[in-house]
PDB file of C-alpha atoms in Angstrom:
ATOM      1  CA  MET A 241      13.269 -66.116   2.822  1.00 50.00           C
ATOM      2  CA  SER A 242      14.715 -64.659   0.077  1.00 54.00           C
ATOM      3  CA  THR A 243      18.487 -65.959  -1.667  1.00 66.00           C
ATOM      4  CA  LEU A 244      20.937 -65.869   0.004  1.00 67.00           C
ATOM      5  CA  THR A 245      24.506 -64.977  -1.087  1.00 77.00           C
ATOM      6  CA  LYS A 246      27.260 -67.622  -0.900  1.00 77.00           C
ATOM      7  CA  GLU A 247      29.200 -65.565   1.761  1.00 82.00           C
ATOM      8  CA  GLN A 248      25.861 -65.419   4.058  1.00 80.00           C
ATOM      9  CA  LEU A 249      25.235 -69.451   3.649  1.00 82.00           C
ATOM     10  CA  GLU A 250      29.022 -69.186   4.451  1.00 88.00           C
ATOM     11  CA  ASN A 251      28.589 -66.741   7.557  1.00 89.00           C
ATOM     12  CA  PHE A 252      25.323 -69.206   8.838  1.00 90.00           C
ATOM     13  CA  ALA A 253      27.413 -72.384   8.550  1.00 92.00           C
ATOM     14  CA  LEU A 254      30.316 -70.610  10.620  1.00 93.00           C
ATOM     15  CA  GLN A 255      27.968 -69.310  13.258  1.00 94.00           C
ATOM     16  CA  GLY A 256      26.917 -72.753  13.325  1.00 94.00           C
ATOM     17  CA  LEU A 257      30.214 -74.687  13.879  1.00 94.00           C
ATOM     18  CA  SER A 258      30.748 -71.613  16.317  1.00 96.00           C
ATOM     19  CA  TYR A 259      27.602 -72.574  18.656  1.00 95.00           C
ATOM     20  CA  ALA A 260      28.119 -75.930  18.749  1.00 95.00           C
ATOM     21  CA  ASP A 261      31.994 -75.637  19.546  1.00 96.00           C
ATOM     22  CA  ASP A 262      30.735 -73.253  22.394  1.00 96.00           C
ATOM     23  CA  HIS A 263      28.014 -75.936  23.539  1.00 96.00           C
ATOM     24  CA  VAL A 264      29.980 -78.879  23.110  1.00 95.00           C
ATOM     25  CA  SER A 265      29.267 -80.260  26.571  1.00 95.00           C
ATOM     26  CA  ASP A 266      25.534 -78.850  26.581  1.00 94.00           C
ATOM     27  CA  PRO A 267      22.287 -81.064  25.099  1.00 92.00           C
ATOM     28  CA  PHE A 268      21.115 -79.293  22.049  1.00 93.00           C
ATOM     29  CA  ASN A 269      19.865 -80.040  18.382  1.00 91.00           C
ATOM     30  CA  ILE A 270      20.179 -78.678  14.845  1.00 92.00           C
ATOM     31  CA  LYS A 271      16.348 -76.689  15.210  1.00 92.00           C
ATOM     32  CA  ASP A 272      17.962 -74.567  18.524  1.00 92.00           C
ATOM     33  CA  VAL A 273      20.907 -73.714  16.105  1.00 93.00           C
ATOM     34  CA  SER A 274      18.701 -72.826  13.065  1.00 91.00           C
ATOM     35  CA  GLU A 275      16.146 -70.530  15.384  1.00 92.00           C
ATOM     36  CA  ARG A 276      19.332 -68.985  16.832  1.00 90.00           C
ATOM     37  CA  LEU A 277      20.369 -67.666  13.306  1.00 89.00           C
ATOM     38  CA  GLY A 278      17.068 -66.922  12.413  1.00 89.00           C
ATOM     39  CA  ILE A 279      16.740 -69.550   9.407  1.00 88.00           C
ATOM     40  CA  SER A 280      14.697 -72.062   8.596  1.00 88.00           C
ATOM     41  CA  TYR A 281      16.159 -76.237   9.778  1.00 89.00           C
ATOM     42  CA  SER A 282      16.223 -77.328   6.287  1.00 88.00           C
ATOM     43  CA  TYR A 283      18.069 -74.138   5.221  1.00 86.00           C
ATOM     44  CA  PHE A 284      20.644 -74.340   8.034  1.00 90.00           C
ATOM     45  CA  TYR A 285      20.777 -78.135   7.134  1.00 90.00           C
ATOM     46  CA  HIS A 286      22.123 -77.427   3.363  1.00 88.00           C
ATOM     47  CA  SER A 287      24.131 -74.727   3.697  1.00 88.00           C
ATOM     48  CA  PHE A 288      26.212 -76.207   6.169  1.00 92.00           C
ATOM     49  CA  THR A 289      26.618 -79.461   4.393  1.00 93.00           C
ATOM     50  CA  ASP A 290      27.238 -77.344   0.814  1.00 90.00           C
ATOM     51  CA  CYS A 291      29.978 -75.092   3.051  1.00 89.00           C
ATOM     52  CA  MET A 292      31.773 -77.530   5.476  1.00 91.00           C
ATOM     53  CA  GLY A 293      31.802 -80.715   3.508  1.00 90.00           C
ATOM     54  CA  GLU A 294      29.917 -82.990   6.088  1.00 93.00           C
ATOM     55  CA  PRO A 295      26.511 -82.634   7.860  1.00 95.00           C
ATOM     56  CA  PHE A 296      25.706 -80.447  11.260  1.00 96.00           C
ATOM     57  CA  TRP A 297      25.438 -83.508  13.171  1.00 95.00           C
ATOM     58  CA  HIS A 298      28.139 -85.439  11.778  1.00 96.00           C
ATOM     59  CA  TYR A 299      30.621 -82.590  12.720  1.00 96.00           C
ATOM     60  CA  VAL A 300      29.179 -82.019  16.179  1.00 96.00           C
ATOM     61  CA  LYS A 301      29.660 -85.930  17.146  1.00 97.00           C
ATOM     62  CA  ARG A 302      33.044 -85.623  15.350  1.00 96.00           C
ATOM     63  CA  HIS A 303      34.357 -82.636  17.282  1.00 97.00           C
ATOM     64  CA  ARG A 304      32.839 -83.765  20.698  1.00 97.00           C
ATOM     65  CA  LEU A 305      35.248 -87.138  20.240  1.00 97.00           C
ATOM     66  CA  GLU A 306      38.337 -85.336  19.049  1.00 96.00           C
ATOM     67  CA  LEU A 307      37.786 -82.983  22.385  1.00 97.00           C
ATOM     68  CA  GLY A 308      37.176 -86.163  23.929  1.00 97.00           C
ATOM     69  CA  ALA A 309      40.653 -87.649  22.442  1.00 96.00           C
ATOM     70  CA  GLY A 310      42.433 -84.501  23.367  1.00 95.00           C
ATOM     71  CA  LEU A 311      41.290 -84.670  27.039  1.00 96.00           C
ATOM     72  CA  LEU A 312      42.409 -88.450  27.521  1.00 95.00           C
ATOM     73  CA  ARG A 313      45.692 -87.045  25.774  1.00 92.00           C
ATOM     74  CA  HIS A 314      46.476 -84.142  27.927  1.00 94.00           C
ATOM     75  CA  SER A 315      44.454 -84.144  31.040  1.00 94.00           C
ATOM     76  CA  GLY A 316      43.625 -85.808  34.408  1.00 89.00           C
ATOM     77  CA  TYR A 317      40.276 -86.778  34.206  1.00 95.00           C
ATOM     78  CA  ASN A 318      38.824 -89.776  34.216  1.00 96.00           C
ATOM     79  CA  ILE A 319      36.652 -91.376  31.361  1.00 97.00           C
ATOM     80  CA  GLY A 320      33.458 -90.462  33.198  1.00 97.00           C
ATOM     81  CA  GLU A 321      34.573 -87.032  33.778  1.00 97.00           C
ATOM     82  CA  ILE A 322      35.359 -86.661  30.206  1.00 97.00           C
ATOM     83  CA  SER A 323      32.259 -88.090  28.944  1.00 97.00           C
ATOM     84  CA  ASP A 324      30.385 -85.261  30.549  1.00 97.00           C
ATOM     85  CA  LEU A 325      32.350 -82.843  28.974  1.00 96.00           C
ATOM     86  CA  CYS A 326      31.780 -83.864  25.898  1.00 96.00           C
ATOM     87  CA  GLY A 327      27.945 -83.937  26.167  1.00 95.00           C
ATOM     88  CA  TYR A 328      27.418 -87.684  26.659  1.00 96.00           C
ATOM     89  CA  ALA A 329      24.379 -88.476  28.962  1.00 94.00           C
ATOM     90  CA  THR A 330      26.332 -91.898  30.246  1.00 96.00           C
ATOM     91  CA  THR A 331      29.963 -92.923  30.183  1.00 97.00           C
ATOM     92  CA  ALA A 332      28.563 -95.983  28.294  1.00 97.00           C
ATOM     93  CA  ALA A 333      27.475 -94.096  25.675  1.00 97.00           C
ATOM     94  CA  PHE A 334      30.710 -92.138  25.161  1.00 97.00           C
ATOM     95  CA  SER A 335      32.630 -94.925  25.114  1.00 97.00           C
ATOM     96  CA  LYS A 336      30.853 -96.667  22.057  1.00 97.00           C
ATOM     97  CA  ALA A 337      30.719 -93.618  20.091  1.00 97.00           C
ATOM     98  CA  PHE A 338      34.089 -93.542  20.722  1.00 97.00           C
ATOM     99  CA  LYS A 339      35.221 -96.854  20.038  1.00 97.00           C
ATOM    100  CA  LEU A 340      33.223 -96.713  16.967  1.00 96.00           C
ATOM    101  CA  HIS A 341      34.997 -93.520  15.834  1.00 95.00           C
ATOM    102  CA  PHE A 342      38.581 -94.327  16.674  1.00 94.00           C
ATOM    103  CA  ASN A 343      38.437 -98.005  16.631  1.00 94.00           C
ATOM    104  CA  GLU A 344      40.026 -97.787  20.041  1.00 94.00           C
ATOM    105  CA  ASN A 345      38.212 -97.556  23.546  1.00 95.00           C
ATOM    106  CA  PRO A 346      39.101 -94.828  25.556  1.00 96.00           C
ATOM    107  CA  LYS A 347      41.296 -96.752  27.910  1.00 95.00           C
ATOM    108  CA  GLU A 348      43.048 -98.285  24.778  1.00 94.00           C
ATOM    109  CA  PHE A 349      43.659 -94.590  23.093  1.00 94.00           C
ATOM    110  CA  ARG A 350      45.015 -93.245  26.109  1.00 92.00           C
ATOM    111  CA  ARG A 351      47.584 -95.740  26.154  1.00 90.00           C
ATOM    112  CA  ILE A 352      48.904 -94.558  22.337  1.00 89.00           C
ATOM    113  CA  LYS A 353      52.357 -92.890  22.475  1.00 84.00           C
ATOM    114  CA  ILE A 354      52.077 -91.040  19.131  1.00 84.00           C
ATOM    115  CA  LEU A 355      49.085 -90.532  17.066  1.00 83.00           C
ATOM    116  CA  PRO A 356      49.541 -90.894  13.129  1.00 78.00           C
ATOM    117  CA  ASN A 357      47.705 -87.137  12.841  1.00 81.00           C
ATOM    118  CA  GLU A 358      49.843 -85.971  15.392  1.00 82.00           C
ATOM    119  CA  LYS A 359      52.937 -86.766  13.747  1.00 81.00           C
ATOM    120  CA  ARG A 360      51.618 -85.390  10.279  1.00 82.00           C
ATOM    121  CA  THR A 361      50.334 -82.577  11.422  1.00 82.00           C
ATOM    122  CA  LEU A 362      53.606 -81.662  13.384  1.00 79.00           C
ATOM    123  CA  GLN A 363      55.473 -82.543  10.260  1.00 82.00           C
ATOM    124  CA  ILE A 364      53.412 -80.031   7.799  1.00 82.00           C
ATOM    125  CA  ALA A 365      53.621 -77.420  10.568  1.00 80.00           C
ATOM    126  CA  GLU A 366      57.117 -77.564  11.320  1.00 78.00           C
ATOM    127  CA  SER A 367      57.728 -77.478   7.584  1.00 80.00           C
ATOM    128  CA  ILE A 368      55.674 -74.429   7.220  1.00 74.00           C
ATOM    129  CA  THR A 369      57.094 -72.429  10.013  1.00 70.00           C
ATOM    130  CA  ALA A 370      60.922 -73.420   9.130  1.00 69.00           C
ATOM    131  CA  ALA A 371      60.336 -71.736   5.963  1.00 60.00           C
ATOM    132  CA  LEU A 372      59.843 -68.372   7.661  1.00 53.00           C
ATOM    133  CA  GLY A 373      63.933 -68.530   8.433  1.00 51.00           C
ATOM    134  CA  ASN A 374      63.598 -68.592  12.617  1.00 51.00           C
ATOM    135  CA  ASN A 375      65.638 -70.609  14.880  1.00 52.00           C
ATOM    136  CA  LEU A 376      63.525 -72.858  17.042  1.00 51.00           C
ATOM    137  CA  LEU A 377      65.231 -72.207  20.439  1.00 58.00           C
ATOM    138  CA  GLY A 378      64.318 -75.394  22.546  1.00 64.00           C
ATOM    139  CA  ASP A 379      65.633 -74.215  25.798  1.00 80.00           C
ATOM    140  CA  LEU A 380      62.718 -70.998  25.903  1.00 88.00           C
ATOM    141  CA  PHE A 381      60.307 -74.435  26.054  1.00 90.00           C
ATOM    142  CA  ASN A 382      61.100 -75.462  29.615  1.00 91.00           C
ATOM    143  CA  TYR A 383      58.896 -76.112  32.815  1.00 94.00           C
ATOM    144  CA  GLU A 384      61.503 -73.920  34.837  1.00 93.00           C
ATOM    145  CA  ARG A 385      60.441 -70.638  33.097  1.00 94.00           C
ATOM    146  CA  CYS A 386      56.401 -70.766  33.432  1.00 96.00           C
ATOM    147  CA  GLU A 387      54.825 -68.956  35.665  1.00 96.00           C
ATOM    148  CA  LYS A 388      51.618 -69.883  37.468  1.00 96.00           C
ATOM    149  CA  VAL A 389      48.906 -67.321  37.464  1.00 96.00           C
ATOM    150  CA  LYS A 390      45.205 -66.949  37.678  1.00 96.00           C
ATOM    151  CA  LEU A 391      42.813 -65.933  34.588  1.00 96.00           C
ATOM    152  CA  PRO A 392      39.442 -64.712  34.866  1.00 95.00           C
ATOM    153  CA  ASP A 393      36.356 -66.152  33.269  1.00 96.00           C
ATOM    154  CA  SER A 394      36.329 -64.703  30.270  1.00 96.00           C
ATOM    155  CA  ILE A 395      34.319 -64.461  26.532  1.00 97.00           C
ATOM    156  CA  LEU A 396      36.311 -64.734  23.431  1.00 97.00           C
ATOM    157  CA  TYR A 397      35.486 -62.774  20.669  1.00 97.00           C
ATOM    158  CA  TYR A 398      36.752 -64.207  17.398  1.00 97.00           C
ATOM    159  CA  SER A 399      37.184 -64.823  13.834  1.00 95.00           C
ATOM    160  CA  PHE A 400      38.162 -68.193  11.922  1.00 94.00           C
ATOM    161  CA  ILE A 401      41.124 -67.140  10.240  1.00 92.00           C
ATOM    162  CA  SER A 402      41.638 -70.322   8.393  1.00 86.00           C
ATOM    163  CA  ARG A 403      39.852 -73.176   7.973  1.00 80.00           C
ATOM    164  CA  GLY A 404      40.516 -76.385   5.674  1.00 73.00           C
ATOM    165  CA  GLN A 405      43.283 -77.187   3.152  1.00 78.00           C
ATOM    166  CA  ASP A 406      46.442 -75.814   4.578  1.00 87.00           C
ATOM    167  CA  PRO A 407      44.953 -73.958   7.961  1.00 89.00           C
ATOM    168  CA  VAL A 408      48.634 -72.898   9.366  1.00 87.00           C
ATOM    169  CA  ALA A 409      49.767 -71.721   6.227  1.00 89.00           C
ATOM    170  CA  GLU A 410      46.788 -69.547   5.634  1.00 91.00           C
ATOM    171  CA  MET A 411      46.781 -68.283   9.302  1.00 91.00           C
ATOM    172  CA  ILE A 412      50.181 -66.873   9.011  1.00 90.00           C
ATOM    173  CA  ALA A 413      49.353 -65.439   5.478  1.00 91.00           C
ATOM    174  CA  ARG A 414      46.174 -63.878   7.087  1.00 92.00           C
ATOM    175  CA  MET A 415      47.422 -62.927  10.857  1.00 93.00           C
ATOM    176  CA  ASN A 416      48.480 -59.548  10.223  1.00 91.00           C
ATOM    177  CA  GLN A 417      45.279 -58.573   9.169  1.00 93.00           C
ATOM    178  CA  TYR A 418      43.371 -59.397  12.051  1.00 93.00           C
ATOM    179  CA  LYS A 419      46.381 -58.349  14.442  1.00 92.00           C
ATOM    180  CA  SER A 420      45.817 -54.931  13.037  1.00 92.00           C
ATOM    181  CA  LEU A 421      41.936 -55.219  13.353  1.00 91.00           C
ATOM    182  CA  PHE A 422      42.003 -56.009  16.679  1.00 93.00           C
ATOM    183  CA  ASN A 423      44.627 -53.815  18.023  1.00 91.00           C
ATOM    184  CA  LYS A 424      42.646 -50.685  16.625  1.00 90.00           C
ATOM    185  CA  VAL A 425      39.527 -52.379  18.260  1.00 89.00           C
ATOM    186  CA  LEU A 426      41.501 -52.113  21.525  1.00 89.00           C
ATOM    187  CA  THR A 427      42.745 -48.984  20.984  1.00 88.00           C
ATOM    188  CA  LEU A 428      39.414 -46.943  19.746  1.00 86.00           C
ATOM    189  CA  TYR A 429      37.561 -48.671  22.748  1.00 82.00           C
ATOM    190  CA  ASN A 430      40.239 -48.067  25.484  1.00 81.00           C
ATOM    191  CA  LEU A 431      40.054 -52.118  26.443  1.00 78.00           C
ATOM    192  CA  PRO A 432      43.291 -52.693  28.274  1.00 74.00           C
ATOM    193  CA  PRO A 433      41.964 -56.192  30.000  1.00 81.00           C
ATOM    194  CA  SER A 434      41.943 -57.728  27.087  1.00 90.00           C
ATOM    195  CA  LYS A 435      44.441 -59.864  25.357  1.00 93.00           C
ATOM    196  CA  ILE A 436      44.775 -60.576  21.665  1.00 95.00           C
ATOM    197  CA  ILE A 437      44.939 -64.636  20.707  1.00 97.00           C
ATOM    198  CA  THR A 438      44.898 -67.112  18.583  1.00 96.00           C
ATOM    199  CA  GLY A 439      44.633 -70.839  18.935  1.00 95.00           C
ATOM    200  CA  THR A 440      42.092 -73.874  17.195  1.00 94.00           C
ATOM    201  CA  LEU A 441      38.896 -74.769  18.399  1.00 95.00           C
ATOM    202  CA  ASP A 442      39.982 -78.036  17.845  1.00 94.00           C
ATOM    203  CA  ALA A 443      42.230 -81.335  19.278  1.00 92.00           C
ATOM    204  CA  VAL A 444      45.473 -80.792  18.010  1.00 84.00           C
ATOM    205  CA  PRO A 445      46.836 -84.113  18.067  1.00 83.00           C
ATOM    206  CA  VAL A 446      43.469 -85.889  17.116  1.00 91.00           C
ATOM    207  CA  THR A 447      41.604 -83.782  14.227  1.00 92.00           C
ATOM    208  CA  ASP A 448      42.873 -84.002  10.688  1.00 90.00           C
ATOM    209  CA  TYR A 449      45.197 -81.201   9.617  1.00 88.00           C
ATOM    210  CA  GLU A 450      42.502 -79.593   6.709  1.00 88.00           C
ATOM    211  CA  LYS A 451      39.558 -79.547   9.571  1.00 90.00           C
ATOM    212  CA  LEU A 452      41.325 -77.749  11.903  1.00 91.00           C
ATOM    213  CA  SER A 453      39.819 -74.326  12.877  1.00 93.00           C
ATOM    214  CA  MET A 454      42.457 -71.119  13.324  1.00 94.00           C
ATOM    215  CA  PHE A 455      40.987 -68.689  14.849  1.00 96.00           C
ATOM    216  CA  ALA A 456      42.145 -65.239  16.408  1.00 96.00           C
ATOM    217  CA  GLY A 457      40.538 -62.806  18.499  1.00 96.00           C
ATOM    218  CA  LEU A 458      39.789 -60.605  21.903  1.00 96.00           C
ATOM    219  CA  LEU A 459      40.007 -62.421  24.730  1.00 96.00           C
ATOM    220  CA  VAL A 460      37.734 -60.390  27.406  1.00 95.00           C
ATOM    221  CA  PRO A 461      36.796 -60.607  31.286  1.00 95.00           C
ATOM    222  CA  VAL A 462      33.189 -61.837  31.720  1.00 95.00           C
ATOM    223  CA  ASN A 463      32.952 -58.676  34.519  1.00 93.00           C
ATOM    224  CA  GLU A 464      34.112 -56.552  31.662  1.00 91.00           C
ATOM    225  CA  ILE A 465      30.466 -54.977  30.795  1.00 91.00           C
ATOM    226  CA  THR A 466      30.662 -51.961  29.203  1.00 90.00           C
ATOM    227  CA  THR A 467      33.157 -53.970  26.770  1.00 90.00           C
ATOM    228  CA  HIS A 468      30.845 -56.570  26.046  1.00 93.00           C
ATOM    229  CA  LEU A 469      28.161 -54.019  25.321  1.00 93.00           C
ATOM    230  CA  LEU A 470      30.471 -52.107  22.726  1.00 92.00           C
ATOM    231  CA  LEU A 471      31.705 -55.562  20.913  1.00 93.00           C
ATOM    232  CA  ASP A 472      28.231 -56.688  20.431  1.00 93.00           C
ATOM    233  CA  GLN A 473      26.861 -53.156  19.080  1.00 93.00           C
ATOM    234  CA  HIS A 474      29.647 -52.832  16.955  1.00 92.00           C
ATOM    235  CA  PHE A 475      30.938 -55.966  15.970  1.00 92.00           C
ATOM    236  CA  PRO A 476      27.831 -58.297  15.829  1.00 91.00           C
ATOM    237  CA  TYR A 477      29.805 -60.666  12.981  1.00 90.00           C
ATOM    238  CA  LEU A 478      32.429 -61.844  15.585  1.00 94.00           C
ATOM    239  CA  MET A 479      31.796 -65.652  17.112  1.00 95.00           C
ATOM    240  CA  LYS A 480      31.621 -66.141  20.854  1.00 96.00           C
ATOM    241  CA  LYS A 481      33.286 -68.545  22.770  1.00 96.00           C
ATOM    242  CA  ARG A 482      33.410 -69.107  26.505  1.00 96.00           C
ATOM    243  CA  ILE A 483      36.685 -69.452  27.977  1.00 96.00           C
ATOM    244  CA  SER A 484      37.155 -70.909  31.469  1.00 94.00           C
ATOM    245  CA  GLY A 485      38.976 -68.888  33.574  1.00 95.00           C
ATOM    246  CA  GLY A 486      41.373 -70.492  36.793  1.00 95.00           C
ATOM    247  CA  ASN A 487      44.803 -72.128  36.943  1.00 95.00           C
ATOM    248  CA  TYR A 488      47.092 -71.416  33.813  1.00 97.00           C
ATOM    249  CA  LEU A 489      50.794 -72.144  33.032  1.00 97.00           C
ATOM    250  CA  LYS A 490      52.280 -68.698  31.469  1.00 97.00           C
ATOM    251  CA  LEU A 491      55.232 -69.159  29.452  1.00 96.00           C
ATOM    252  CA  PRO A 492      56.649 -65.755  27.572  1.00 95.00           C
ATOM    253  CA  VAL A 493      58.857 -66.627  24.260  1.00 92.00           C
ATOM    254  CA  PRO A 494      60.430 -63.876  22.472  1.00 91.00           C
ATOM    255  CA  ILE A 495      59.302 -65.542  19.141  1.00 88.00           C
ATOM    256  CA  ASP A 496      56.272 -64.902  17.006  1.00 88.00           C
ATOM    257  CA  PHE A 497      53.324 -66.716  17.107  1.00 90.00           C
ATOM    258  CA  ALA A 498      54.045 -68.832  14.036  1.00 87.00           C
ATOM    259  CA  THR A 499      57.504 -70.071  15.428  1.00 85.00           C
ATOM    260  CA  ALA A 500      55.794 -70.743  18.795  1.00 87.00           C
ATOM    261  CA  GLY A 501      53.338 -72.786  17.602  1.00 85.00           C
ATOM    262  CA  VAL A 502      55.336 -76.490  16.905  1.00 83.00           C
ATOM    263  CA  PRO A 503      57.666 -76.430  20.046  1.00 87.00           C
ATOM    264  CA  MET A 504      54.659 -75.374  22.214  1.00 90.00           C
ATOM    265  CA  TYR A 505      52.476 -78.340  21.314  1.00 89.00           C
ATOM    266  CA  ASN A 506      55.687 -80.389  21.596  1.00 87.00           C
ATOM    267  CA  PHE A 507      56.218 -79.123  25.254  1.00 91.00           C
ATOM    268  CA  ILE A 508      52.551 -79.264  25.884  1.00 92.00           C
ATOM    269  CA  SER A 509      52.626 -83.221  24.938  1.00 90.00           C
ATOM    270  CA  MET A 510      55.807 -83.981  26.582  1.00 89.00           C
ATOM    271  CA  SER A 511      54.812 -82.498  29.945  1.00 93.00           C
ATOM    272  CA  CYS A 512      51.706 -84.101  29.865  1.00 92.00           C
ATOM    273  CA  LYS A 513      53.244 -87.279  29.258  1.00 89.00           C
ATOM    274  CA  GLU A 514      55.816 -87.578  31.792  1.00 91.00           C
ATOM    275  CA  GLY A 515      53.379 -86.099  34.588  1.00 91.00           C
ATOM    276  CA  ILE A 516      54.660 -82.866  34.853  1.00 94.00           C
ATOM    277  CA  PHE A 517      51.344 -81.147  34.407  1.00 94.00           C
ATOM    278  CA  LYS A 518      47.894 -81.670  33.415  1.00 95.00           C
ATOM    279  CA  MET A 519      45.593 -79.904  31.778  1.00 95.00           C
ATOM    280  CA  SER A 520      41.766 -78.999  32.519  1.00 95.00           C
ATOM    281  CA  GLY A 521      40.803 -78.718  28.815  1.00 93.00           C
ATOM    282  CA  ASN A 522      41.948 -78.281  25.488  1.00 92.00           C
ATOM    283  CA  HIS A 523      41.963 -74.350  25.670  1.00 92.00           C
ATOM    284  CA  PHE A 524      45.659 -73.434  25.589  1.00 95.00           C
ATOM    285  CA  PHE A 525      46.261 -70.047  23.236  1.00 96.00           C
ATOM    286  CA  ILE A 526      48.766 -68.042  22.189  1.00 96.00           C
ATOM    287  CA  SER A 527      48.660 -64.259  23.181  1.00 96.00           C
ATOM    288  CA  LEU A 528      50.120 -61.933  20.063  1.00 92.00           C
ATOM    289  CA  ASN A 529      52.002 -59.011  22.373  1.00 83.00           C
ATOM    290  CA  THR A 530      54.223 -57.851  19.617  1.00 82.00           C
ATOM    291  CA  ASP A 531      55.986 -59.124  16.463  1.00 80.00           C
ATOM    292  CA  ASN A 532      58.548 -60.936  18.016  1.00 87.00           C
ATOM    293  CA  TYR A 533      57.303 -61.967  21.316  1.00 92.00           C
ATOM    294  CA  SER A 534      54.523 -64.267  22.678  1.00 94.00           C
ATOM    295  CA  GLU A 535      52.878 -65.528  25.666  1.00 96.00           C
ATOM    296  CA  ILE A 536      51.372 -68.937  25.928  1.00 97.00           C
ATOM    297  CA  PHE A 537      48.624 -69.999  28.348  1.00 97.00           C
ATOM    298  CA  ILE A 538      48.113 -73.280  29.112  1.00 97.00           C
ATOM    299  CA  PRO A 539      44.836 -74.556  31.097  1.00 96.00           C
ATOM    300  CA  LEU A 540      45.835 -76.786  34.456  1.00 95.00           C
ATOM    301  CA  LEU A 541      44.172 -79.081  36.702  1.00 89.00           C
ATOM    302  CA  LYS A 542      44.093 -77.507  40.220  1.00 77.00           C
ATOM    303  CA  LYS A 543      45.969 -80.136  41.779  1.00 70.00           C
ATOM    304  CA  HIS A 544      48.858 -78.824  39.445  1.00 60.00           C
ATOM    305  CA  TYR A 545      49.161 -75.485  40.211  1.00 55.00           C
TER     306      TYR A 545
END
């Protein structure tokens, strides 16, 4: 293989990160990923470690456990169900790995009221968004304003808009560029069923702030076959992620996505703690409708719909 540029190596690493996230509950190994990318095992292993600052399988394990911790916090699943969703063959294996990583077993972790990372991440994000000069209107984030909707199974075509160091600040700085790109795609290919969305691959209350992976992308229903063919043909560099359809809460807010971020998380966290609703996954996201209007989508367990 000829020598690859730094940009190409970073892209391979990000593709590997994306693959690990999209197959979080599936069995796979590093060879599966390297073969999918068309590079050698060794090349992928070293490029991922160099670019991401941790070995690939360390990331896979950490990501699965952090997503599991997010489900312990916000979902109504039992520990056995969460271990399945996180790719563990048995509940015992999940519990052992969880204890080693978090120094608490899953049952004890579920009782923690405020996590150290949760407080720190929200403080950092709030200080960044407060600098934008917008007022956070707490009464907007009210369960009574939510609408229960059903979304189809979809594919997210996305780019990592920021990752590492200061991801929220970088996301805010770069979002207009990505919104413009995806709006052009929507117009050029006439994709009315699609949404421009933003969010993170990670579990916000658990993942270190500096390791959050923020994205912006197009959410396209699975049954829009022509759209998928067009996007695969013309935008092969976009990452892909399966997003489960089903029951969601939709909360419209007349503010921009950056201002919505912190109160959105507080709303989700408090509602789940109080039993108002429970989530079916970590994949809540913000739909970017206009500069001063957003819609928040929160996946719900069926019994809370």
